Amino acid sequence: MNYDLLKTIGLGNLDITYIFIGILVVVLILLILIIVQTVKLNKLTKKYRKFMLGKNAKNLETDIVGLYEDNKFIKISLEKNKKDINTLYRKFESSFQKIGLTKYDAFSQMGGQLSFCLALLDENNNGFILNSVHSAEGCYSYTKEIKQGECNISLGDEEKKALEMAMGEEL
């Protein structure tokens, strides 16, 4: 067979059978690609129908607006909660959190350990020590101010022990 077109493009010695086989291979590859794309499109169509089940564009818009409003409300609530937590932390920081209590006999003739030292401290070890001395004549109470775990007035042994307990230095 003699083909002038093939000679014109420089393929005059090529058998047309090879060209036909090449075209057939390309057509088969394209057919396979079409089948794969059709399967993917069917899966996507099923997902879309399931998503849109019972909804029209108006309902979907309402749902999206509702989700947006919910999200905005949650963000506002989150910010308010953060502020409230910070306020509570600042207040809690200055409240009494550490306690030390020591009971003792102020006088050897009295029994029952009716006297006591109570140390109340905040997070920064600021607070006071309340010393209540019980005797036969009555009960006397004294306070001493504590700043950063230190007292300007000398402390008795029981007061030191209560302060150490409050600061967690003694078991």
PDB file of C-alpha atoms in Angstrom:
ATOM      1  CA  MET A   1       0.000   0.000   0.000  1.00  0.00           C
ATOM      2  CA  ASN A   2       1.150   3.412  -0.866  1.00  0.00           C
ATOM      3  CA  TYR A   3       0.047   6.372   1.228  1.00  0.00           C
ATOM      4  CA  ASP A   4       0.948   9.872   0.095  1.00  0.00           C
ATOM      5  CA  LEU A   5      -0.067  11.463   3.381  1.00  0.00           C
ATOM      6  CA  LEU A   6       2.407   9.355   5.310  1.00  0.00           C
ATOM      7  CA  LYS A   7       5.171  10.263   2.866  1.00  0.00           C
ATOM      8  CA  THR A   8       4.336  13.948   3.258  1.00  0.00           C
ATOM      9  CA  ILE A   9       4.832  13.886   7.029  1.00  0.00           C
ATOM     10  CA  GLY A  10       7.946  11.724   6.797  1.00  0.00           C
ATOM     11  CA  LEU A  11       6.422   8.351   7.724  1.00  0.00           C
ATOM     12  CA  GLY A  12       6.180   6.842   4.263  1.00  0.00           C
ATOM     13  CA  ASN A  13       7.940   3.590   5.202  1.00  0.00           C
ATOM     14  CA  LEU A  14       5.713   3.004   8.255  1.00  0.00           C
ATOM     15  CA  ASP A  15       3.035   0.344   8.053  1.00  0.00           C
ATOM     16  CA  ILE A  16      -0.470   1.647   8.780  1.00  0.00           C
ATOM     17  CA  THR A  17      -1.113  -1.330  11.035  1.00  0.00           C
ATOM     18  CA  TYR A  18       1.252   0.092  13.671  1.00  0.00           C
ATOM     19  CA  ILE A  19      -0.541   3.427  13.569  1.00  0.00           C
ATOM     20  CA  PHE A  20      -3.874   1.659  13.974  1.00  0.00           C
ATOM     21  CA  ILE A  21      -2.584  -0.345  16.963  1.00  0.00           C
ATOM     22  CA  GLY A  22      -1.239   2.876  18.549  1.00  0.00           C
ATOM     23  CA  ILE A  23      -4.558   4.640  18.111  1.00  0.00           C
ATOM     24  CA  LEU A  24      -6.368   1.610  19.536  1.00  0.00           C
ATOM     25  CA  VAL A  25      -4.116   1.655  22.659  1.00  0.00           C
ATOM     26  CA  VAL A  26      -4.771   5.387  23.181  1.00  0.00           C
ATOM     27  CA  VAL A  27      -8.530   4.827  22.815  1.00  0.00           C
ATOM     28  CA  LEU A  28      -8.418   1.990  25.405  1.00  0.00           C
ATOM     29  CA  ILE A  29      -6.489   4.199  27.867  1.00  0.00           C
ATOM     30  CA  LEU A  30      -9.017   7.003  27.403  1.00  0.00           C
ATOM     31  CA  LEU A  31     -11.867   4.542  27.885  1.00  0.00           C
ATOM     32  CA  ILE A  32     -10.348   3.361  31.184  1.00  0.00           C
ATOM     33  CA  LEU A  33      -9.935   6.984  32.332  1.00  0.00           C
ATOM     34  CA  ILE A  34     -13.577   7.705  31.486  1.00  0.00           C
ATOM     35  CA  ILE A  35     -14.708   4.687  33.528  1.00  0.00           C
ATOM     36  CA  VAL A  36     -12.593   5.769  36.532  1.00  0.00           C
ATOM     37  CA  GLN A  37     -13.939   9.334  36.351  1.00  0.00           C
ATOM     38  CA  THR A  38     -17.514   8.052  36.061  1.00  0.00           C
ATOM     39  CA  VAL A  39     -17.089   5.970  39.238  1.00  0.00           C
ATOM     40  CA  LYS A  40     -15.666   8.989  41.116  1.00  0.00           C
ATOM     41  CA  LEU A  41     -18.494  11.188  39.864  1.00  0.00           C
ATOM     42  CA  ASN A  42     -21.087   8.643  41.046  1.00  0.00           C
ATOM     43  CA  LYS A  43     -19.536   8.556  44.526  1.00  0.00           C
ATOM     44  CA  LEU A  44     -19.507  12.345  44.681  1.00  0.00           C
ATOM     45  CA  THR A  45     -23.125  12.503  43.484  1.00  0.00           C
ATOM     46  CA  LYS A  46     -24.181  10.052  46.228  1.00  0.00           C
ATOM     47  CA  LYS A  47     -22.431  12.156  48.873  1.00  0.00           C
ATOM     48  CA  TYR A  48     -24.035  15.337  47.542  1.00  0.00           C
ATOM     49  CA  ARG A  49     -27.524  13.788  47.565  1.00  0.00           C
ATOM     50  CA  LYS A  50     -27.016  12.508  51.094  1.00  0.00           C
ATOM     51  CA  PHE A  51     -25.865  15.994  52.174  1.00  0.00           C
ATOM     52  CA  MET A  52     -28.786  17.725  50.512  1.00  0.00           C
ATOM     53  CA  LEU A  53     -31.361  15.158  51.637  1.00  0.00           C
ATOM     54  CA  GLY A  54     -34.505  17.062  52.642  1.00  0.00           C
ATOM     55  CA  LYS A  55     -32.889  20.439  52.147  1.00  0.00           C
ATOM     56  CA  ASN A  56     -33.205  23.121  49.612  1.00  0.00           C
ATOM     57  CA  ALA A  57     -30.919  26.115  49.171  1.00  0.00           C
ATOM     58  CA  LYS A  58     -32.945  28.250  51.625  1.00  0.00           C
ATOM     59  CA  ASN A  59     -32.779  25.611  54.397  1.00  0.00           C
ATOM     60  CA  LEU A  60     -29.068  25.115  53.843  1.00  0.00           C
ATOM     61  CA  GLU A  61     -28.462  28.855  54.086  1.00  0.00           C
ATOM     62  CA  THR A  62     -30.427  28.984  57.343  1.00  0.00           C
ATOM     63  CA  ASP A  63     -28.380  26.107  58.751  1.00  0.00           C
ATOM     64  CA  ILE A  64     -25.097  27.776  57.820  1.00  0.00           C
ATOM     65  CA  VAL A  65     -26.185  31.117  59.315  1.00  0.00           C
ATOM     66  CA  GLY A  66     -27.235  29.272  62.495  1.00  0.00           C
ATOM     67  CA  LEU A  67     -23.841  27.582  62.740  1.00  0.00           C
ATOM     68  CA  TYR A  68     -22.124  30.934  62.242  1.00  0.00           C
ATOM     69  CA  GLU A  69     -24.188  32.524  65.023  1.00  0.00           C
ATOM     70  CA  ASP A  70     -23.472  29.590  67.345  1.00  0.00           C
ATOM     71  CA  ASN A  71     -19.765  29.922  66.619  1.00  0.00           C
ATOM     72  CA  LYS A  72     -19.887  33.671  67.348  1.00  0.00           C
ATOM     73  CA  PHE A  73     -21.723  33.014  70.640  1.00  0.00           C
ATOM     74  CA  ILE A  74     -19.144  30.402  71.659  1.00  0.00           C
ATOM     75  CA  LYS A  75     -16.268  32.816  70.944  1.00  0.00           C
ATOM     76  CA  ILE A  76     -17.905  35.556  73.034  1.00  0.00           C
ATOM     77  CA  SER A  77     -18.551  33.085  75.865  1.00  0.00           C
ATOM     78  CA  LEU A  78     -14.958  31.859  75.709  1.00  0.00           C
ATOM     79  CA  GLU A  79     -13.598  35.399  76.064  1.00  0.00           C
ATOM     80  CA  LYS A  80     -15.956  36.103  78.978  1.00  0.00           C
ATOM     81  CA  ASN A  81     -14.913  32.852  80.666  1.00  0.00           C
ATOM     82  CA  LYS A  82     -11.222  33.739  80.262  1.00  0.00           C
ATOM     83  CA  LYS A  83     -11.809  37.135  81.888  1.00  0.00           C
ATOM     84  CA  ASP A  84     -13.825  35.551  84.710  1.00  0.00           C
ATOM     85  CA  ILE A  85     -11.113  32.953  85.344  1.00  0.00           C
ATOM     86  CA  ASN A  86      -8.447  35.670  85.490  1.00  0.00           C
ATOM     87  CA  THR A  87     -10.585  37.695  87.925  1.00  0.00           C
ATOM     88  CA  LEU A  88     -11.117  34.645  90.126  1.00  0.00           C
ATOM     89  CA  TYR A  89      -7.408  33.835  90.046  1.00  0.00           C
ATOM     90  CA  ARG A  90      -6.493  37.402  91.120  1.00  0.00           C
ATOM     91  CA  LYS A  91      -9.027  37.224  93.954  1.00  0.00           C
ATOM     92  CA  PHE A  92      -7.970  33.740  94.987  1.00  0.00           C
ATOM     93  CA  GLU A  93      -4.310  34.788  95.029  1.00  0.00           C
ATOM     94  CA  SER A  94      -4.961  37.154  97.944  1.00  0.00           C
ATOM     95  CA  SER A  95      -7.263  34.816  99.903  1.00  0.00           C
ATOM     96  CA  PHE A  96      -6.012  32.645 102.722  1.00  0.00           C
ATOM     97  CA  GLN A  97      -4.934  29.308 101.311  1.00  0.00           C
ATOM     98  CA  LYS A  98      -2.296  28.056 103.711  1.00  0.00           C
ATOM     99  CA  ILE A  99      -3.088  27.110 107.263  1.00  0.00           C
ATOM    100  CA  GLY A 100      -0.875  26.065 110.153  1.00  0.00           C
ATOM    101  CA  LEU A 101      -2.288  25.187 113.578  1.00  0.00           C
ATOM    102  CA  THR A 102      -0.363  24.318 116.707  1.00  0.00           C
ATOM    103  CA  LYS A 103      -2.050  23.485 120.022  1.00  0.00           C
ATOM    104  CA  TYR A 104      -0.036  23.710 123.228  1.00  0.00           C
ATOM    105  CA  ASP A 105      -0.191  24.161 127.007  1.00  0.00           C
ATOM    106  CA  ALA A 106       0.731  27.774 127.771  1.00  0.00           C
ATOM    107  CA  PHE A 107       1.275  27.012 131.458  1.00  0.00           C
ATOM    108  CA  SER A 108       2.461  23.743 132.893  1.00  0.00           C
ATOM    109  CA  GLN A 109      -0.207  23.661 135.656  1.00  0.00           C
ATOM    110  CA  MET A 110      -3.050  23.684 133.049  1.00  0.00           C
ATOM    111  CA  GLY A 111      -3.782  20.663 130.892  1.00  0.00           C
ATOM    112  CA  GLY A 112      -5.713  19.878 127.767  1.00  0.00           C
ATOM    113  CA  GLN A 113      -3.718  22.020 125.352  1.00  0.00           C
ATOM    114  CA  LEU A 114      -6.243  24.843 125.305  1.00  0.00           C
ATOM    115  CA  SER A 115      -3.845  27.442 123.839  1.00  0.00           C
ATOM    116  CA  PHE A 116      -3.162  27.561 120.121  1.00  0.00           C
ATOM    117  CA  CYS A 117      -1.337  29.385 117.317  1.00  0.00           C
ATOM    118  CA  LEU A 118      -3.109  29.712 113.986  1.00  0.00           C
ATOM    119  CA  ALA A 119      -1.202  30.904 110.903  1.00  0.00           C
ATOM    120  CA  LEU A 120      -3.257  31.986 107.865  1.00  0.00           C
ATOM    121  CA  LEU A 121      -1.320  32.847 104.679  1.00  0.00           C
ATOM    122  CA  ASP A 122      -2.157  33.663 101.070  1.00  0.00           C
ATOM    123  CA  GLU A 123      -0.321  32.426  97.980  1.00  0.00           C
ATOM    124  CA  ASN A 124       2.516  34.936  98.520  1.00  0.00           C
ATOM    125  CA  ASN A 125       2.936  33.963 102.200  1.00  0.00           C
ATOM    126  CA  ASN A 126       1.268  37.152 103.456  1.00  0.00           C
ATOM    127  CA  GLY A 127      -1.183  36.971 106.330  1.00  0.00           C
ATOM    128  CA  PHE A 128      -1.129  36.752 110.115  1.00  0.00           C
ATOM    129  CA  ILE A 129      -0.593  34.511 113.110  1.00  0.00           C
ATOM    130  CA  LEU A 130      -3.280  34.403 115.777  1.00  0.00           C
ATOM    131  CA  ASN A 131      -1.961  33.283 119.150  1.00  0.00           C
ATOM    132  CA  SER A 132      -4.574  32.481 121.782  1.00  0.00           C
ATOM    133  CA  VAL A 133      -3.173  31.878 125.265  1.00  0.00           C
ATOM    134  CA  HIS A 134      -5.547  30.208 127.722  1.00  0.00           C
ATOM    135  CA  SER A 135      -4.900  30.580 131.432  1.00  0.00           C
ATOM    136  CA  ALA A 136      -6.860  30.202 134.648  1.00  0.00           C
ATOM    137  CA  GLU A 137      -7.636  33.935 134.649  1.00  0.00           C
ATOM    138  CA  GLY A 138      -8.910  34.025 131.058  1.00  0.00           C
ATOM    139  CA  CYS A 139      -8.026  33.790 127.414  1.00  0.00           C
ATOM    140  CA  TYR A 140      -5.761  36.304 125.672  1.00  0.00           C
ATOM    141  CA  SER A 141      -5.367  36.591 121.908  1.00  0.00           C
ATOM    142  CA  TYR A 142      -2.519  38.196 119.976  1.00  0.00           C
ATOM    143  CA  THR A 143      -1.947  38.680 116.287  1.00  0.00           C
ATOM    144  CA  LYS A 144       1.282  39.164 114.376  1.00  0.00           C
ATOM    145  CA  GLU A 145       1.434  40.255 110.758  1.00  0.00           C
ATOM    146  CA  ILE A 146       3.341  38.084 108.264  1.00  0.00           C
ATOM    147  CA  LYS A 147       4.745  39.534 105.034  1.00  0.00           C
ATOM    148  CA  GLN A 148       6.353  37.205 102.510  1.00  0.00           C
ATOM    149  CA  GLY A 149       6.812  34.558 105.182  1.00  0.00           C
ATOM    150  CA  GLU A 150       8.588  36.879 107.639  1.00  0.00           C
ATOM    151  CA  CYS A 151       7.454  38.649 110.801  1.00  0.00           C
ATOM    152  CA  ASN A 152       8.933  41.900 112.176  1.00  0.00           C
ATOM    153  CA  ILE A 153       8.151  40.803 115.733  1.00  0.00           C
ATOM    154  CA  SER A 154       9.972  37.852 117.233  1.00  0.00           C
ATOM    155  CA  LEU A 155       7.977  34.630 117.186  1.00  0.00           C
ATOM    156  CA  GLY A 156       7.603  32.070 119.916  1.00  0.00           C
ATOM    157  CA  ASP A 157       8.342  28.393 119.288  1.00  0.00           C
ATOM    158  CA  GLU A 158       4.664  27.532 118.765  1.00  0.00           C
ATOM    159  CA  GLU A 159       4.197  30.495 116.415  1.00  0.00           C
ATOM    160  CA  LYS A 160       7.247  29.468 114.398  1.00  0.00           C
ATOM    161  CA  LYS A 161       5.912  25.926 114.163  1.00  0.00           C
ATOM    162  CA  ALA A 162       2.470  27.132 112.956  1.00  0.00           C
ATOM    163  CA  LEU A 163       4.144  29.433 110.385  1.00  0.00           C
ATOM    164  CA  GLU A 164       6.343  26.601 109.117  1.00  0.00           C
ATOM    165  CA  MET A 165       3.305  24.336 108.828  1.00  0.00           C
ATOM    166  CA  ALA A 166       1.421  26.967 106.809  1.00  0.00           C
ATOM    167  CA  MET A 167       4.373  27.546 104.497  1.00  0.00           C
ATOM    168  CA  GLY A 168       4.734  23.783 104.015  1.00  0.00           C
ATOM    169  CA  GLU A 169       8.205  23.592 105.524  1.00  0.00           C
ATOM    170  CA  GLU A 170       7.198  21.072 108.169  1.00  0.00           C
ATOM    171  CA  LEU A 171       5.195  17.901 107.855  1.00  0.00           C
TER     172      LEU A 171
END
